[in-house]
């Protein structure tokens, strides 16, 4: 099937629940108040697209290209980003719910997470060099063999990560947040 190109279009209030959408290229498109829950978006290309107030929970992204894609006020629970196409992968999340998402084995260098709930997510074997977690809740999120060099956790909270199995050179932590680096030792620190 020939790819279908959508350029500079706005899709608003559309229910795509449980559908399969493939072979499409979206360039400069905006999606507002759309429901993509449980939708298969594999093998689509999203270039410079915006998702605003959308439900993207449990979507499938195998082979999907996400280049300069922003998500604002979106529910993106349980999404596995590991199947996304690697070439020029670039996303940004603002005020999103990313609980139970899997970001493993991907390059998310310089990715910005702002005001997000990222509870029980997984960043195993992920490159988060210079990523920023501003005002993000990282409760029970897994960081294993993760490159966190120069990552910014100044205003992030509820995170625990093991400095012995993650690269944290020049990463930024608040004094309070740095306690999450000691969690594995099960020690008590008086403040």
GROMACS .gro file of C-alpha atoms in nm:
model
  191
    1UNK     CA    1   0.000   0.000   0.000
    2UNK     CA    2   0.129   0.343  -0.091
    3UNK     CA    3   0.209   0.577   0.197
    4UNK     CA    4  -0.045   0.849   0.262
    5UNK     CA    5   0.098   1.195   0.337
    6UNK     CA    6  -0.072   1.442   0.570
    7UNK     CA    7   0.091   1.786   0.590
    8UNK     CA    8   0.009   2.069   0.830
    9UNK     CA    9  -0.330   1.924   0.923
   10UNK     CA   10  -0.513   1.943   1.254
   11UNK     CA   11  -0.699   1.637   1.377
   12UNK     CA   12  -0.936   1.721   1.662
   13UNK     CA   13  -1.166   1.514   1.881
   14UNK     CA   14  -1.129   1.195   1.678
   15UNK     CA   15  -1.170   0.850   1.839
   16UNK     CA   16  -0.913   0.607   1.696
   17UNK     CA   17  -0.954   0.354   1.981
   18UNK     CA   18  -0.845  -0.004   1.898
   19UNK     CA   19  -0.774   0.078   1.532
   20UNK     CA   20  -0.472   0.000   1.317
   21UNK     CA   21  -0.328   0.297   1.130
   22UNK     CA   22  -0.017   0.229   0.921
   23UNK     CA   23   0.168   0.349   0.614
   24UNK     CA   24   0.099   0.715   0.692
   25UNK     CA   25   0.331   1.010   0.709
   26UNK     CA   26   0.231   1.305   0.925
   27UNK     CA   27   0.438   1.619   0.871
   28UNK     CA   28   0.370   1.927   1.084
   29UNK     CA   29   0.035   1.789   1.204
   30UNK     CA   30  -0.142   1.860   1.533
   31UNK     CA   31  -0.363   1.613   1.717
   32UNK     CA   32  -0.597   1.765   1.978
   33UNK     CA   33  -0.825   1.578   2.218
   34UNK     CA   34  -0.795   1.254   2.020
   35UNK     CA   35  -0.827   0.906   2.170
   36UNK     CA   36  -0.565   0.663   2.039
   37UNK     CA   37  -0.591   0.416   2.330
   38UNK     CA   38  -0.494   0.061   2.227
   39UNK     CA   39  -0.430   0.178   1.869
   40UNK     CA   40  -0.157   0.028   1.653
   41UNK     CA   41   0.045   0.319   1.510
   42UNK     CA   42   0.331   0.099   1.390
   43UNK     CA   43   0.518   0.192   1.073
   44UNK     CA   44   0.394   0.551   1.060
   45UNK     CA   45   0.611   0.859   1.042
   46UNK     CA   46   0.548   1.163   1.263
   47UNK     CA   47   0.768   1.462   1.177
   48UNK     CA   48   0.736   1.786   1.375
   49UNK     CA   49   0.395   1.683   1.511
   50UNK     CA   50   0.214   1.789   1.829
   51UNK     CA   51  -0.017   1.580   2.044
   52UNK     CA   52  -0.226   1.789   2.285
   53UNK     CA   53  -0.467   1.648   2.544
   54UNK     CA   54  -0.467   1.307   2.373
   55UNK     CA   55  -0.503   0.958   2.518
   56UNK     CA   56  -0.224   0.743   2.376
   57UNK     CA   57  -0.231   0.469   2.640
   58UNK     CA   58  -0.115   0.125   2.527
   59UNK     CA   59  -0.044   0.232   2.168
   60UNK     CA   60   0.193   0.022   1.958
   61UNK     CA   61   0.483   0.203   1.792
   62UNK     CA   62   0.684  -0.074   1.621
   63UNK     CA   63   0.884   0.083   1.340
   64UNK     CA   64   0.723   0.424   1.398
   65UNK     CA   65   0.937   0.731   1.332
   66UNK     CA   66   0.906   1.007   1.591
   67UNK     CA   67   1.110   1.310   1.486
   68UNK     CA   68   1.064   1.636   1.679
   69UNK     CA   69   0.734   1.521   1.827
   70UNK     CA   70   0.590   1.699   2.132
   71UNK     CA   71   0.333   1.560   2.371
   72UNK     CA   72   0.147   1.807   2.596
   73UNK     CA   73  -0.111   1.709   2.859
   74UNK     CA   74  -0.130   1.356   2.717
   75UNK     CA   75  -0.197   1.021   2.880
   76UNK     CA   76   0.069   0.782   2.748
   77UNK     CA   77   0.049   0.495   2.996
   78UNK     CA   78   0.201   0.154   2.926
   79UNK     CA   79   0.359   0.252   2.595
   80UNK     CA   80   0.668   0.063   2.475
   81UNK     CA   81   0.895   0.311   2.295
   82UNK     CA   82   1.166   0.049   2.235
   83UNK     CA   83   1.015  -0.049   1.899
   84UNK     CA   84   1.038   0.305   1.758
   85UNK     CA   85   1.265   0.364   1.462
   86UNK     CA   86   1.606   0.484   1.585
   87UNK     CA   87   1.681   0.736   1.310
   88UNK     CA   88   1.648   1.094   1.442
   89UNK     CA   89   1.426   0.983   1.733
   90UNK     CA   90   1.336   1.305   1.914
   91UNK     CA   91   1.045   1.362   2.153
   92UNK     CA   92   0.946   1.603   2.431
   93UNK     CA   93   0.688   1.551   2.706
   94UNK     CA   94   0.513   1.828   2.902
   95UNK     CA   95   0.255   1.758   3.175
   96UNK     CA   96   0.205   1.400   3.055
   97UNK     CA   97   0.128   1.075   3.234
   98UNK     CA   98   0.392   0.822   3.128
   99UNK     CA   99   0.336   0.564   3.402
  100UNK     CA  100   0.444   0.207   3.314
  101UNK     CA  101   0.610   0.322   2.989
  102UNK     CA  102   0.916   0.138   2.858
  103UNK     CA  103   1.198   0.346   2.710
  104UNK     CA  104   1.462   0.070   2.712
  105UNK     CA  105   1.746   0.033   2.468
  106UNK     CA  106   1.685   0.368   2.299
  107UNK     CA  107   1.867   0.697   2.253
  108UNK     CA  108   1.673   0.971   2.430
  109UNK     CA  109   1.962   1.218   2.455
  110UNK     CA  110   1.854   1.570   2.554
  111UNK     CA  111   1.490   1.464   2.593
  112UNK     CA  112   1.287   1.700   2.812
  113UNK     CA  113   1.031   1.566   3.056
  114UNK     CA  114   0.851   1.856   3.225
  115UNK     CA  115   0.584   1.817   3.495
  116UNK     CA  116   0.530   1.451   3.409
  117UNK     CA  117   0.422   1.148   3.608
  118UNK     CA  118   0.668   0.874   3.511
  119UNK     CA  119   0.584   0.617   3.777
  120UNK     CA  120   0.701   0.256   3.743
  121UNK     CA  121   0.848   0.329   3.400
  122UNK     CA  122   1.162   0.157   3.274
  123UNK     CA  123   1.477   0.317   3.130
  124UNK     CA  124   1.697   0.003   3.117
  125UNK     CA  125   1.993   0.039   2.876
  126UNK     CA  126   1.868   0.384   2.769
  127UNK     CA  127   2.088   0.679   2.674
  128UNK     CA  128   1.952   0.980   2.864
  129UNK     CA  129   2.263   1.197   2.829
  130UNK     CA  130   2.166   1.560   2.904
  131UNK     CA  131   1.799   1.464   2.951
  132UNK     CA  132   1.598   1.686   3.183
  133UNK     CA  133   1.339   1.565   3.434
  134UNK     CA  134   1.183   1.892   3.555
  135UNK     CA  135   0.921   1.851   3.830
  136UNK     CA  136   0.871   1.483   3.741
  137UNK     CA  137   0.750   1.207   3.973
  138UNK     CA  138   0.974   0.902   3.914
  139UNK     CA  139   0.830   0.673   4.183
  140UNK     CA  140   0.953   0.314   4.137
  141UNK     CA  141   1.094   0.392   3.793
  142UNK     CA  142   1.379   0.160   3.688
  143UNK     CA  143   1.719   0.291   3.581
  144UNK     CA  144   1.952   0.000   3.497
  145UNK     CA  145   2.269   0.039   3.289
  146UNK     CA  146   2.133   0.381   3.193
  147UNK     CA  147   2.354   0.662   3.068
  148UNK     CA  148   2.253   0.961   3.282
  149UNK     CA  149   2.563   1.172   3.219
  150UNK     CA  150   2.477   1.543   3.251
  151UNK     CA  151   2.111   1.454   3.310
  152UNK     CA  152   1.916   1.706   3.519
  153UNK     CA  153   1.722   1.571   3.818
  154UNK     CA  154   1.728   1.899   4.019
  155UNK     CA  155   1.351   1.920   4.057
  156UNK     CA  156   1.262   1.553   3.999
  157UNK     CA  157   1.140   1.353   4.296
  158UNK     CA  158   1.070   1.001   4.426
  159UNK     CA  159   1.349   0.848   4.219
  160UNK     CA  160   1.596   0.583   4.323
  161UNK     CA  161   1.889   0.480   4.110
  162UNK     CA  162   2.206   0.289   4.173
  163UNK     CA  163   2.523   0.487   4.088
  164UNK     CA  164   2.711   0.157   4.059
  165UNK     CA  165   2.508   0.031   3.762
  166UNK     CA  166   2.427   0.363   3.593
  167UNK     CA  167   2.653   0.629   3.442
  168UNK     CA  168   2.587   0.951   3.636
  169UNK     CA  169   2.898   1.161   3.568
  170UNK     CA  170   2.810   1.532   3.591
  171UNK     CA  171   2.441   1.454   3.646
  172UNK     CA  172   2.256   1.715   3.852
  173UNK     CA  173   2.069   1.629   4.172
  174UNK     CA  174   1.922   1.834   4.454
  175UNK     CA  175   2.047   1.760   4.806
  176UNK     CA  176   1.709   1.606   4.893
  177UNK     CA  177   1.690   1.407   4.571
  178UNK     CA  178   2.043   1.272   4.610
  179UNK     CA  179   1.910   1.054   4.889
  180UNK     CA  180   1.758   0.841   4.612
  181UNK     CA  181   2.114   0.745   4.516
  182UNK     CA  182   2.160   0.578   4.855
  183UNK     CA  183   1.831   0.385   4.871
  184UNK     CA  184   1.990   0.048   4.800
  185UNK     CA  185   2.195   0.074   5.120
  186UNK     CA  186   1.883   0.081   5.343
  187UNK     CA  187   2.036   0.344   5.569
  188UNK     CA  188   1.875   0.617   5.776
  189UNK     CA  189   1.976   0.978   5.718
  190UNK     CA  190   1.868   1.250   5.957
  191UNK     CA  191   1.789   1.588   5.808
   0.00000   0.00000   0.00000
